[in-house]
Amino acid sequence: MDRIPLCNLLMCKKSTADRKDFGQTGKHPVYSFRKGDNLYTDYPSLKGNGIIISRYNEPQLKYVQGIFDIMPDCLYFMVEDYVFSVIPQYVYYYLLAHLGDLRRYYRGSSIRNLAISEFLKMEIDIPSIGEQKLTVSLLSSVDMA
């Protein structure tokens, strides 16, 4: 099992969409961590499989795939898989299991912000691709229940 820093696996992407394009209708979801925000857009700026992490206060995560957009309270991290064989959902479940560790990457007093450069230095365990598949299979079946 290798221990790899997130900067070797993740690439941060931000939305370039205009907030006026977000509303109650549209083809594609707009993700946010604010309660009650169920927004959609016809002009998404992001696509792929990856992890959305809250920018402010406390770590919150969502695994997303497809075509979508995000509100400013979110950061989207795509898994770059050029050197290491990594399943994006495995990284999501690993981070979800280590939410306590993620808290230390939020800085500030009244409004805490994710220190992205520090967060990307975090190292995670990457097992073989077979173990990753097994982990994802087990956890996603529990997640669906």
mmCIF file of N, CA and C in Angstrom:
data_model
loop_
_atom_site.group_PDB
_atom_site.id
_atom_site.type_symbol
_atom_site.label_atom_id
_atom_site.label_comp_id
_atom_site.label_asym_id
_atom_site.label_seq_id
_atom_site.Cartn_x
_atom_site.Cartn_y
_atom_site.Cartn_z
ATOM 1 N N MET A 1 0.849 -1.180 0.000
ATOM 2 C CA MET A 1 0.000 0.000 0.000
ATOM 3 C C MET A 1 0.891 1.238 0.000
ATOM 4 N N ASP A 2 0.611 2.140 -0.926
ATOM 5 C CA ASP A 2 1.382 3.376 -1.025
ATOM 6 C C ASP A 2 0.685 4.496 -0.260
ATOM 7 N N ARG A 3 1.481 5.406 0.240
ATOM 8 C CA ARG A 3 0.968 6.616 0.894
ATOM 9 C C ARG A 3 1.316 7.783 -0.038
ATOM 10 N N ILE A 4 0.292 8.449 -0.559
ATOM 11 C CA ILE A 4 0.485 9.448 -1.613
ATOM 12 C C ILE A 4 -0.158 10.768 -1.187
ATOM 13 N N PRO A 5 0.547 11.895 -1.386
ATOM 14 C CA PRO A 5 -0.071 13.197 -1.089
ATOM 15 C C PRO A 5 -1.183 13.510 -2.096
ATOM 16 N N LEU A 6 -2.221 14.162 -1.603
ATOM 17 C CA LEU A 6 -3.359 14.489 -2.463
ATOM 18 C C LEU A 6 -2.970 15.358 -3.651
ATOM 19 N N CYS A 7 -1.905 16.166 -3.513
ATOM 20 C CA CYS A 7 -1.493 17.018 -4.638
ATOM 21 C C CYS A 7 -1.070 16.189 -5.850
ATOM 22 N N ASN A 8 -0.716 14.917 -5.632
ATOM 23 C CA ASN A 8 -0.371 14.034 -6.746
ATOM 24 C C ASN A 8 -1.602 13.358 -7.354
ATOM 25 N N LEU A 9 -2.750 13.517 -6.689
ATOM 26 C CA LEU A 9 -3.960 12.841 -7.138
ATOM 27 C C LEU A 9 -5.076 13.791 -7.559
ATOM 28 N N LEU A 10 -5.180 14.933 -6.899
ATOM 29 C CA LEU A 10 -6.324 15.807 -7.089
ATOM 30 C C LEU A 10 -5.953 17.106 -7.787
ATOM 31 N N MET A 11 -6.883 17.582 -8.595
ATOM 32 C CA MET A 11 -6.734 18.886 -9.226
ATOM 33 C C MET A 11 -7.998 19.681 -8.885
ATOM 34 N N CYS A 12 -7.817 20.862 -8.329
ATOM 35 C CA CYS A 12 -8.943 21.706 -7.930
ATOM 36 C C CYS A 12 -9.484 22.446 -9.146
ATOM 37 N N LYS A 13 -10.800 22.406 -9.308
ATOM 38 C CA LYS A 13 -11.462 23.143 -10.386
ATOM 39 C C LYS A 13 -12.559 23.990 -9.763
ATOM 40 N N LYS A 14 -12.672 25.221 -10.244
ATOM 41 C CA LYS A 14 -13.710 26.109 -9.750
ATOM 42 C C LYS A 14 -14.699 26.380 -10.876
ATOM 43 N N SER A 15 -15.909 26.697 -10.498
ATOM 44 C CA SER A 15 -16.936 27.014 -11.474
ATOM 45 C C SER A 15 -16.642 28.350 -12.134
ATOM 46 N N THR A 16 -16.948 28.434 -13.418
ATOM 47 C CA THR A 16 -16.835 29.715 -14.133
ATOM 48 C C THR A 16 -18.221 30.226 -14.502
ATOM 49 N N ALA A 17 -19.245 29.545 -14.006
ATOM 50 C CA ALA A 17 -20.614 29.921 -14.353
ATOM 51 C C ALA A 17 -21.021 31.211 -13.647
ATOM 52 N N ASP A 18 -21.955 31.875 -14.230
ATOM 53 C CA ASP A 18 -22.541 33.073 -13.642
ATOM 54 C C ASP A 18 -23.721 32.627 -12.780
ATOM 55 N N ARG A 19 -23.788 33.106 -11.562
ATOM 56 C CA ARG A 19 -24.851 32.674 -10.650
ATOM 57 C C ARG A 19 -26.243 32.944 -11.189
ATOM 58 N N LYS A 20 -26.390 33.895 -12.079
ATOM 59 C CA LYS A 20 -27.724 34.168 -12.624
ATOM 60 C C LYS A 20 -28.216 33.022 -13.506
ATOM 61 N N ASP A 21 -27.301 32.114 -13.884
ATOM 62 C CA ASP A 21 -27.688 30.946 -14.679
ATOM 63 C C ASP A 21 -28.252 29.818 -13.818
ATOM 64 N N PHE A 22 -28.207 29.957 -12.494
ATOM 65 C CA PHE A 22 -28.692 28.923 -11.588
ATOM 66 C C PHE A 22 -30.124 29.237 -11.177
ATOM 67 N N GLY A 23 -30.964 28.211 -11.184
ATOM 68 C CA GLY A 23 -32.352 28.437 -10.776
ATOM 69 C C GLY A 23 -33.051 27.147 -10.432
ATOM 70 N N GLN A 24 -34.349 27.212 -10.335
ATOM 71 C CA GLN A 24 -35.151 26.048 -9.963
ATOM 72 C C GLN A 24 -35.377 25.094 -11.124
ATOM 73 N N THR A 25 -35.013 25.516 -12.342
ATOM 74 C CA THR A 25 -35.177 24.644 -13.507
ATOM 75 C C THR A 25 -33.859 24.550 -14.258
ATOM 76 N N GLY A 26 -33.731 23.527 -15.054
ATOM 77 C CA GLY A 26 -32.534 23.295 -15.849
ATOM 78 C C GLY A 26 -32.273 21.803 -15.941
ATOM 79 N N LYS A 27 -31.367 21.431 -16.823
ATOM 80 C CA LYS A 27 -31.069 20.010 -17.053
ATOM 81 C C LYS A 27 -30.054 19.443 -16.061
ATOM 82 N N HIS A 28 -29.164 20.308 -15.561
ATOM 83 C CA HIS A 28 -28.023 19.814 -14.788
ATOM 84 C C HIS A 28 -28.037 20.362 -13.359
ATOM 85 N N PRO A 29 -27.661 19.518 -12.384
ATOM 86 C CA PRO A 29 -27.672 19.970 -10.992
ATOM 87 C C PRO A 29 -26.560 20.980 -10.704
ATOM 88 N N VAL A 30 -26.849 21.852 -9.746
ATOM 89 C CA VAL A 30 -25.863 22.784 -9.200
ATOM 90 C C VAL A 30 -25.719 22.405 -7.736
ATOM 91 N N TYR A 31 -24.523 21.977 -7.334
ATOM 92 C CA TYR A 31 -24.309 21.489 -5.979
ATOM 93 C C TYR A 31 -23.917 22.610 -5.028
ATOM 94 N N SER A 32 -24.409 22.483 -3.799
ATOM 95 C CA SER A 32 -24.117 23.437 -2.746
ATOM 96 C C SER A 32 -24.224 22.707 -1.412
ATOM 97 N N PHE A 33 -23.604 23.253 -0.380
ATOM 98 C CA PHE A 33 -23.745 22.676 0.954
ATOM 99 C C PHE A 33 -24.720 23.486 1.806
ATOM 100 N N ARG A 34 -25.330 24.504 1.216
ATOM 101 C CA ARG A 34 -26.329 25.278 1.943
ATOM 102 C C ARG A 34 -27.624 24.487 1.979
ATOM 103 N N LYS A 35 -28.270 24.473 3.117
ATOM 104 C CA LYS A 35 -29.523 23.730 3.281
ATOM 105 C C LYS A 35 -30.614 24.330 2.401
ATOM 106 N N GLY A 36 -31.370 23.476 1.747
ATOM 107 C CA GLY A 36 -32.499 23.919 0.953
ATOM 108 C C GLY A 36 -32.166 24.389 -0.449
ATOM 109 N N ASP A 37 -30.888 24.394 -0.816
ATOM 110 C CA ASP A 37 -30.519 24.807 -2.170
ATOM 111 C C ASP A 37 -30.641 23.624 -3.122
ATOM 112 N N ASN A 38 -31.687 23.613 -3.930
ATOM 113 C CA ASN A 38 -31.853 22.621 -4.993
ATOM 114 C C ASN A 38 -31.908 23.392 -6.298
ATOM 115 N N LEU A 39 -30.726 23.684 -6.833
ATOM 116 C CA LEU A 39 -30.642 24.508 -8.024
ATOM 117 C C LEU A 39 -30.213 23.689 -9.233
ATOM 118 N N TYR A 40 -30.533 24.213 -10.408
ATOM 119 C CA TYR A 40 -30.208 23.559 -11.671
ATOM 120 C C TYR A 40 -29.732 24.613 -12.662
ATOM 121 N N THR A 41 -29.110 24.150 -13.738
ATOM 122 C CA THR A 41 -28.649 25.057 -14.777
ATOM 123 C C THR A 41 -28.688 24.370 -16.139
ATOM 124 N N ASP A 42 -28.814 25.160 -17.158
ATOM 125 C CA ASP A 42 -28.676 24.665 -18.529
ATOM 126 C C ASP A 42 -27.287 24.984 -19.063
ATOM 127 N N TYR A 43 -26.476 25.687 -18.275
ATOM 128 C CA TYR A 43 -25.143 26.119 -18.696
ATOM 129 C C TYR A 43 -24.075 25.658 -17.703
ATOM 130 N N PRO A 44 -23.900 24.341 -17.545
ATOM 131 C CA PRO A 44 -22.913 23.859 -16.575
ATOM 132 C C PRO A 44 -21.481 24.125 -17.039
ATOM 133 N N SER A 45 -20.577 24.263 -16.090
ATOM 134 C CA SER A 45 -19.180 24.507 -16.469
ATOM 135 C C SER A 45 -18.242 23.389 -16.028
ATOM 136 N N LEU A 46 -18.784 22.351 -15.384
ATOM 137 C CA LEU A 46 -17.927 21.268 -14.890
ATOM 138 C C LEU A 46 -18.468 19.915 -15.342
ATOM 139 N N LYS A 47 -17.560 18.955 -15.502
ATOM 140 C CA LYS A 47 -17.991 17.593 -15.802
ATOM 141 C C LYS A 47 -16.907 16.625 -15.363
ATOM 142 N N GLY A 48 -17.322 15.382 -15.144
ATOM 143 C CA GLY A 48 -16.389 14.340 -14.752
ATOM 144 C C GLY A 48 -16.830 13.642 -13.487
ATOM 145 N N ASN A 49 -15.905 12.889 -12.913
ATOM 146 C CA ASN A 49 -16.123 12.196 -11.643
ATOM 147 C C ASN A 49 -15.176 12.805 -10.627
ATOM 148 N N GLY A 50 -15.692 13.177 -9.483
ATOM 149 C CA GLY A 50 -14.813 13.770 -8.487
ATOM 150 C C GLY A 50 -15.501 14.037 -7.178
ATOM 151 N N ILE A 51 -14.881 14.896 -6.400
ATOM 152 C CA ILE A 51 -15.301 15.148 -5.033
ATOM 153 C C ILE A 51 -15.529 16.637 -4.860
ATOM 154 N N ILE A 52 -16.669 16.979 -4.278
ATOM 155 C CA ILE A 52 -16.939 18.357 -3.914
ATOM 156 C C ILE A 52 -16.721 18.475 -2.411
ATOM 157 N N ILE A 53 -15.967 19.502 -2.032
ATOM 158 C CA ILE A 53 -15.668 19.736 -0.620
ATOM 159 C C ILE A 53 -16.103 21.154 -0.270
ATOM 160 N N SER A 54 -16.661 21.302 0.923
ATOM 161 C CA SER A 54 -17.091 22.629 1.368
ATOM 162 C C SER A 54 -15.885 23.540 1.551
ATOM 163 N N ARG A 55 -16.030 24.788 1.159
ATOM 164 C CA ARG A 55 -14.952 25.774 1.300
ATOM 165 C C ARG A 55 -14.902 26.361 2.695
ATOM 166 N N TYR A 56 -16.050 26.390 3.373
ATOM 167 C CA TYR A 56 -16.157 27.150 4.616
ATOM 168 C C TYR A 56 -16.578 26.285 5.798
ATOM 169 N N ASN A 57 -16.140 26.716 6.978
ATOM 170 C CA ASN A 57 -16.553 26.224 8.294
ATOM 171 C C ASN A 57 -16.137 24.793 8.614
ATOM 172 N N GLU A 58 -16.872 23.811 8.169
ATOM 173 C CA GLU A 58 -16.604 22.409 8.497
ATOM 174 C C GLU A 58 -16.504 21.584 7.223
ATOM 175 N N PRO A 59 -15.706 20.510 7.255
ATOM 176 C CA PRO A 59 -15.604 19.671 6.051
ATOM 177 C C PRO A 59 -16.912 18.924 5.767
ATOM 178 N N GLN A 60 -17.372 19.065 4.550
ATOM 179 C CA GLN A 60 -18.507 18.306 4.037
ATOM 180 C C GLN A 60 -18.092 17.824 2.654
ATOM 181 N N LEU A 61 -18.521 16.625 2.297
ATOM 182 C CA LEU A 61 -18.121 16.051 1.014
ATOM 183 C C LEU A 61 -19.306 15.473 0.269
ATOM 184 N N LYS A 62 -19.212 15.503 -1.051
ATOM 185 C CA LYS A 62 -20.157 14.814 -1.932
ATOM 186 C C LYS A 62 -19.339 14.214 -3.067
ATOM 187 N N TYR A 63 -19.749 13.037 -3.507
ATOM 188 C CA TYR A 63 -19.167 12.451 -4.708
ATOM 189 C C TYR A 63 -20.095 12.798 -5.850
ATOM 190 N N VAL A 64 -19.535 13.333 -6.933
ATOM 191 C CA VAL A 64 -20.361 13.745 -8.069
ATOM 192 C C VAL A 64 -19.821 13.146 -9.355
ATOM 193 N N GLN A 65 -20.716 12.992 -10.303
ATOM 194 C CA GLN A 65 -20.306 12.530 -11.627
ATOM 195 C C GLN A 65 -21.274 13.067 -12.653
ATOM 196 N N GLY A 66 -20.780 13.189 -13.864
ATOM 197 C CA GLY A 66 -21.617 13.694 -14.942
ATOM 198 C C GLY A 66 -21.322 15.142 -15.254
ATOM 199 N N ILE A 67 -22.369 15.861 -15.642
ATOM 200 C CA ILE A 67 -22.266 17.276 -16.006
ATOM 201 C C ILE A 67 -23.017 18.056 -14.932
ATOM 202 N N PHE A 68 -22.398 19.093 -14.384
ATOM 203 C CA PHE A 68 -22.964 19.794 -13.238
ATOM 204 C C PHE A 68 -22.283 21.146 -13.072
ATOM 205 N N ASP A 69 -22.655 21.827 -12.015
ATOM 206 C CA ASP A 69 -21.975 23.049 -11.613
ATOM 207 C C ASP A 69 -21.994 23.114 -10.094
ATOM 208 N N ILE A 70 -21.271 24.082 -9.545
ATOM 209 C CA ILE A 70 -21.194 24.224 -8.098
ATOM 210 C C ILE A 70 -21.401 25.684 -7.709
ATOM 211 N N MET A 71 -21.912 25.868 -6.509
ATOM 212 C CA MET A 71 -22.043 27.204 -5.926
ATOM 213 C C MET A 71 -20.680 27.607 -5.351
ATOM 214 N N PRO A 72 -20.508 28.895 -5.050
ATOM 215 C CA PRO A 72 -19.215 29.370 -4.529
ATOM 216 C C PRO A 72 -18.797 28.769 -3.189
ATOM 217 N N ASP A 73 -19.721 28.129 -2.470
ATOM 218 C CA ASP A 73 -19.348 27.525 -1.186
ATOM 219 C C ASP A 73 -18.691 26.153 -1.360
ATOM 220 N N CYS A 74 -18.444 25.744 -2.600
ATOM 221 C CA CYS A 74 -17.887 24.417 -2.898
ATOM 222 C C CYS A 74 -16.596 24.513 -3.710
ATOM 223 N N LEU A 75 -15.782 23.499 -3.562
ATOM 224 C CA LEU A 75 -14.624 23.296 -4.424
ATOM 225 C C LEU A 75 -14.745 21.903 -5.032
ATOM 226 N N TYR A 76 -14.442 21.783 -6.304
ATOM 227 C CA TYR A 76 -14.512 20.500 -6.998
ATOM 228 C C TYR A 76 -13.099 19.993 -7.231
ATOM 229 N N PHE A 77 -12.848 18.766 -6.804
ATOM 230 C CA PHE A 77 -11.540 18.138 -6.994
ATOM 231 C C PHE A 77 -11.703 16.933 -7.908
ATOM 232 N N MET A 78 -11.036 17.002 -9.061
ATOM 233 C CA MET A 78 -10.992 15.876 -9.994
ATOM 234 C C MET A 78 -9.813 15.002 -9.629
ATOM 235 N N VAL A 79 -9.976 13.711 -9.762
ATOM 236 C CA VAL A 79 -8.874 12.795 -9.520
ATOM 237 C C VAL A 79 -8.061 12.685 -10.799
ATOM 238 N N GLU A 80 -6.787 13.053 -10.695
ATOM 239 C CA GLU A 80 -5.857 12.886 -11.815
ATOM 240 C C GLU A 80 -5.190 11.537 -11.639
ATOM 241 N N ASP A 81 -5.250 10.746 -12.646
ATOM 242 C CA ASP A 81 -4.864 9.354 -12.529
ATOM 243 C C ASP A 81 -3.767 9.016 -13.538
ATOM 244 N N TYR A 82 -2.836 9.927 -13.748
ATOM 245 C CA TYR A 82 -1.815 9.708 -14.758
ATOM 246 C C TYR A 82 -0.744 8.726 -14.314
ATOM 247 N N VAL A 83 -0.340 8.810 -13.066
ATOM 248 C CA VAL A 83 0.768 7.989 -12.575
ATOM 249 C C VAL A 83 0.261 6.812 -11.751
ATOM 250 N N PHE A 84 -0.729 7.087 -10.893
ATOM 251 C CA PHE A 84 -1.241 6.069 -9.976
ATOM 252 C C PHE A 84 -2.607 5.601 -10.454
ATOM 253 N N SER A 85 -2.898 4.333 -10.254
ATOM 254 C CA SER A 85 -4.232 3.832 -10.571
ATOM 255 C C SER A 85 -5.110 4.049 -9.349
ATOM 256 N N VAL A 86 -5.989 5.045 -9.461
ATOM 257 C CA VAL A 86 -6.836 5.416 -8.331
ATOM 258 C C VAL A 86 -8.268 5.576 -8.804
ATOM 259 N N ILE A 87 -9.182 4.970 -8.079
ATOM 260 C CA ILE A 87 -10.606 5.106 -8.355
ATOM 261 C C ILE A 87 -11.099 6.341 -7.607
ATOM 262 N N PRO A 88 -11.719 7.301 -8.309
ATOM 263 C CA PRO A 88 -12.168 8.527 -7.639
ATOM 264 C C PRO A 88 -13.047 8.278 -6.414
ATOM 265 N N GLN A 89 -13.952 7.305 -6.499
ATOM 266 C CA GLN A 89 -14.823 7.001 -5.363
ATOM 267 C C GLN A 89 -14.023 6.492 -4.168
ATOM 268 N N TYR A 90 -12.916 5.816 -4.409
ATOM 269 C CA TYR A 90 -12.087 5.362 -3.289
ATOM 270 C C TYR A 90 -11.550 6.568 -2.519
ATOM 271 N N VAL A 91 -11.069 7.580 -3.241
ATOM 272 C CA VAL A 91 -10.550 8.791 -2.592
ATOM 273 C C VAL A 91 -11.663 9.457 -1.789
ATOM 274 N N TYR A 92 -12.862 9.508 -2.350
ATOM 275 C CA TYR A 92 -14.017 10.082 -1.647
ATOM 276 C C TYR A 92 -14.275 9.338 -0.340
ATOM 277 N N TYR A 93 -14.361 8.018 -0.397
ATOM 278 C CA TYR A 93 -14.641 7.245 0.816
ATOM 279 C C TYR A 93 -13.506 7.358 1.828
ATOM 280 N N TYR A 94 -12.286 7.428 1.364
ATOM 281 C CA TYR A 94 -11.146 7.604 2.266
ATOM 282 C C TYR A 94 -11.275 8.937 3.007
ATOM 283 N N LEU A 95 -11.551 10.008 2.270
ATOM 284 C CA LEU A 95 -11.690 11.325 2.895
ATOM 285 C C LEU A 95 -12.890 11.369 3.831
ATOM 286 N N LEU A 96 -13.978 10.730 3.439
ATOM 287 C CA LEU A 96 -15.165 10.676 4.279
ATOM 288 C C LEU A 96 -14.860 9.973 5.604
ATOM 289 N N ALA A 97 -14.053 8.934 5.544
ATOM 290 C CA ALA A 97 -13.678 8.199 6.760
ATOM 291 C C ALA A 97 -12.706 8.994 7.631
ATOM 292 N N HIS A 98 -12.093 10.028 7.068
ATOM 293 C CA HIS A 98 -11.101 10.823 7.806
ATOM 294 C C HIS A 98 -11.526 12.287 7.928
ATOM 295 N N LEU A 99 -12.820 12.516 8.151
ATOM 296 C CA LEU A 99 -13.316 13.884 8.286
ATOM 297 C C LEU A 99 -12.631 14.636 9.423
ATOM 298 N N GLY A 100 -12.315 13.931 10.495
ATOM 299 C CA GLY A 100 -11.614 14.562 11.618
ATOM 300 C C GLY A 100 -10.273 15.130 11.197
ATOM 301 N N ASP A 101 -9.561 14.406 10.352
ATOM 302 C CA ASP A 101 -8.276 14.899 9.843
ATOM 303 C C ASP A 101 -8.466 16.127 8.949
ATOM 304 N N LEU A 102 -9.564 16.153 8.214
ATOM 305 C CA LEU A 102 -9.818 17.282 7.310
ATOM 306 C C LEU A 102 -10.061 18.583 8.071
ATOM 307 N N ARG A 103 -10.611 18.492 9.281
ATOM 308 C CA ARG A 103 -10.918 19.704 10.057
ATOM 309 C C ARG A 103 -9.692 20.579 10.270
ATOM 310 N N ARG A 104 -8.541 19.984 10.388
ATOM 311 C CA ARG A 104 -7.341 20.787 10.672
ATOM 312 C C ARG A 104 -6.891 21.624 9.475
ATOM 313 N N TYR A 105 -7.491 21.420 8.312
ATOM 314 C CA TYR A 105 -7.133 22.202 7.133
ATOM 315 C C TYR A 105 -8.042 23.418 6.942
ATOM 316 N N TYR A 106 -8.940 23.643 7.878
ATOM 317 C CA TYR A 106 -9.803 24.816 7.846
ATOM 318 C C TYR A 106 -9.218 25.864 8.784
ATOM 319 N N ARG A 107 -8.976 27.063 8.256
ATOM 320 C CA ARG A 107 -8.314 28.134 8.995
ATOM 321 C C ARG A 107 -9.249 29.333 9.146
ATOM 322 N N GLY A 108 -9.052 30.090 10.226
ATOM 323 C CA GLY A 108 -9.822 31.307 10.455
ATOM 324 C C GLY A 108 -10.565 31.228 11.760
ATOM 325 N N SER A 109 -11.098 32.371 12.196
ATOM 326 C CA SER A 109 -11.792 32.388 13.472
ATOM 327 C C SER A 109 -13.308 32.423 13.297
ATOM 328 N N SER A 110 -13.851 33.448 12.676
ATOM 329 C CA SER A 110 -15.310 33.504 12.556
ATOM 330 C C SER A 110 -15.812 32.699 11.349
ATOM 331 N N ILE A 111 -15.189 32.880 10.195
ATOM 332 C CA ILE A 111 -15.524 32.052 9.019
ATOM 333 C C ILE A 111 -14.269 31.289 8.644
ATOM 334 N N ARG A 112 -14.328 29.999 8.851
ATOM 335 C CA ARG A 112 -13.158 29.161 8.569
ATOM 336 C C ARG A 112 -13.152 28.792 7.095
ATOM 337 N N ASN A 113 -11.980 28.861 6.457
ATOM 338 C CA ASN A 113 -11.811 28.550 5.036
ATOM 339 C C ASN A 113 -10.874 27.364 4.876
ATOM 340 N N LEU A 114 -11.146 26.547 3.875
ATOM 341 C CA LEU A 114 -10.263 25.428 3.567
ATOM 342 C C LEU A 114 -8.948 25.967 3.005
ATOM 343 N N ALA A 115 -7.847 25.621 3.659
ATOM 344 C CA ALA A 115 -6.513 25.990 3.167
ATOM 345 C C ALA A 115 -6.129 24.943 2.125
ATOM 346 N N ILE A 116 -6.408 25.251 0.864
ATOM 347 C CA ILE A 116 -6.272 24.273 -0.215
ATOM 348 C C ILE A 116 -4.847 23.745 -0.328
ATOM 349 N N SER A 117 -3.858 24.624 -0.285
ATOM 350 C CA SER A 117 -2.472 24.170 -0.459
ATOM 351 C C SER A 117 -2.054 23.226 0.666
ATOM 352 N N GLU A 118 -2.534 23.480 1.885
ATOM 353 C CA GLU A 118 -2.228 22.590 3.008
ATOM 354 C C GLU A 118 -2.991 21.268 2.868
ATOM 355 N N PHE A 119 -4.267 21.366 2.487
ATOM 356 C CA PHE A 119 -5.095 20.177 2.300
ATOM 357 C C PHE A 119 -4.464 19.232 1.276
ATOM 358 N N LEU A 120 -3.938 19.778 0.194
ATOM 359 C CA LEU A 120 -3.357 18.942 -0.857
ATOM 360 C C LEU A 120 -2.053 18.263 -0.428
ATOM 361 N N LYS A 121 -1.486 18.672 0.703
ATOM 362 C CA LYS A 121 -0.298 17.996 1.246
ATOM 363 C C LYS A 121 -0.673 16.755 2.053
ATOM 364 N N MET A 122 -1.951 16.624 2.387
ATOM 365 C CA MET A 122 -2.425 15.463 3.144
ATOM 366 C C MET A 122 -2.107 14.181 2.381
ATOM 367 N N GLU A 123 -1.576 13.201 3.069
ATOM 368 C CA GLU A 123 -1.260 11.920 2.433
ATOM 369 C C GLU A 123 -2.348 10.906 2.736
ATOM 370 N N ILE A 124 -2.693 10.110 1.725
ATOM 371 C CA ILE A 124 -3.688 9.059 1.916
ATOM 372 C C ILE A 124 -3.108 7.720 1.463
ATOM 373 N N ASP A 125 -3.664 6.657 2.020
ATOM 374 C CA ASP A 125 -3.244 5.302 1.677
ATOM 375 C C ASP A 125 -3.945 4.859 0.400
ATOM 376 N N ILE A 126 -3.173 4.393 -0.560
ATOM 377 C CA ILE A 126 -3.723 3.894 -1.823
ATOM 378 C C ILE A 126 -3.349 2.413 -1.951
ATOM 379 N N PRO A 127 -4.333 1.538 -1.721
ATOM 380 C CA PRO A 127 -4.057 0.102 -1.890
ATOM 381 C C PRO A 127 -4.094 -0.292 -3.358
ATOM 382 N N SER A 128 -3.966 -1.566 -3.610
ATOM 383 C CA SER A 128 -4.034 -2.069 -4.990
ATOM 384 C C SER A 128 -5.397 -1.746 -5.584
ATOM 385 N N ILE A 129 -5.477 -1.759 -6.898
ATOM 386 C CA ILE A 129 -6.729 -1.438 -7.588
ATOM 387 C C ILE A 129 -7.833 -2.429 -7.203
ATOM 388 N N GLY A 130 -7.457 -3.691 -6.969
ATOM 389 C CA GLY A 130 -8.436 -4.695 -6.544
ATOM 390 C C GLY A 130 -9.031 -4.362 -5.180
ATOM 391 N N GLU A 131 -8.187 -3.935 -4.245
ATOM 392 C CA GLU A 131 -8.676 -3.549 -2.914
ATOM 393 C C GLU A 131 -9.534 -2.289 -2.998
ATOM 394 N N GLN A 132 -9.155 -1.359 -3.863
ATOM 395 C CA GLN A 132 -9.961 -0.147 -4.044
ATOM 396 C C GLN A 132 -11.351 -0.511 -4.557
ATOM 397 N N LYS A 133 -11.409 -1.408 -5.553
ATOM 398 C CA LYS A 133 -12.693 -1.822 -6.115
ATOM 399 C C LYS A 133 -13.567 -2.488 -5.057
ATOM 400 N N LEU A 134 -12.951 -3.333 -4.242
ATOM 401 C CA LEU A 134 -13.695 -4.010 -3.186
ATOM 402 C C LEU A 134 -14.226 -2.996 -2.168
ATOM 403 N N THR A 135 -13.390 -2.058 -1.761
ATOM 404 C CA THR A 135 -13.793 -1.021 -0.811
ATOM 405 C C THR A 135 -14.954 -0.202 -1.367
ATOM 406 N N VAL A 136 -14.825 0.242 -2.609
ATOM 407 C CA VAL A 136 -15.873 1.048 -3.242
ATOM 408 C C VAL A 136 -17.156 0.244 -3.365
ATOM 409 N N SER A 137 -17.048 -1.019 -3.742
ATOM 410 C CA SER A 137 -18.224 -1.868 -3.890
ATOM 411 C C SER A 137 -18.959 -2.018 -2.556
ATOM 412 N N LEU A 138 -18.224 -2.285 -1.499
ATOM 413 C CA LEU A 138 -18.840 -2.459 -0.185
ATOM 414 C C LEU A 138 -19.470 -1.157 0.326
ATOM 415 N N LEU A 139 -18.717 -0.070 0.235
ATOM 416 C CA LEU A 139 -19.196 1.188 0.784
ATOM 417 C C LEU A 139 -20.306 1.811 -0.049
ATOM 418 N N SER A 140 -20.263 1.644 -1.366
ATOM 419 C CA SER A 140 -21.330 2.217 -2.176
ATOM 420 C C SER A 140 -22.635 1.450 -1.967
ATOM 421 N N SER A 141 -22.551 0.142 -1.689
ATOM 422 C CA SER A 141 -23.787 -0.602 -1.419
ATOM 423 C C SER A 141 -24.391 -0.164 -0.085
ATOM 424 N N VAL A 142 -23.570 0.175 0.885
ATOM 425 C CA VAL A 142 -24.055 0.689 2.164
ATOM 426 C C VAL A 142 -24.598 2.106 1.967
ATOM 427 N N ASP A 143 -23.913 2.892 1.151
ATOM 428 C CA ASP A 143 -24.304 4.272 0.856
ATOM 429 C C ASP A 143 -25.685 4.319 0.211
ATOM 430 N N MET A 144 -25.985 3.345 -0.637
ATOM 431 C CA MET A 144 -27.266 3.307 -1.346
ATOM 432 C C MET A 144 -28.422 2.921 -0.433
ATOM 433 N N ALA A 145 -28.108 2.180 0.631
ATOM 434 C CA ALA A 145 -29.163 1.670 1.527
ATOM 435 C C ALA A 145 -29.769 2.745 2.379
#
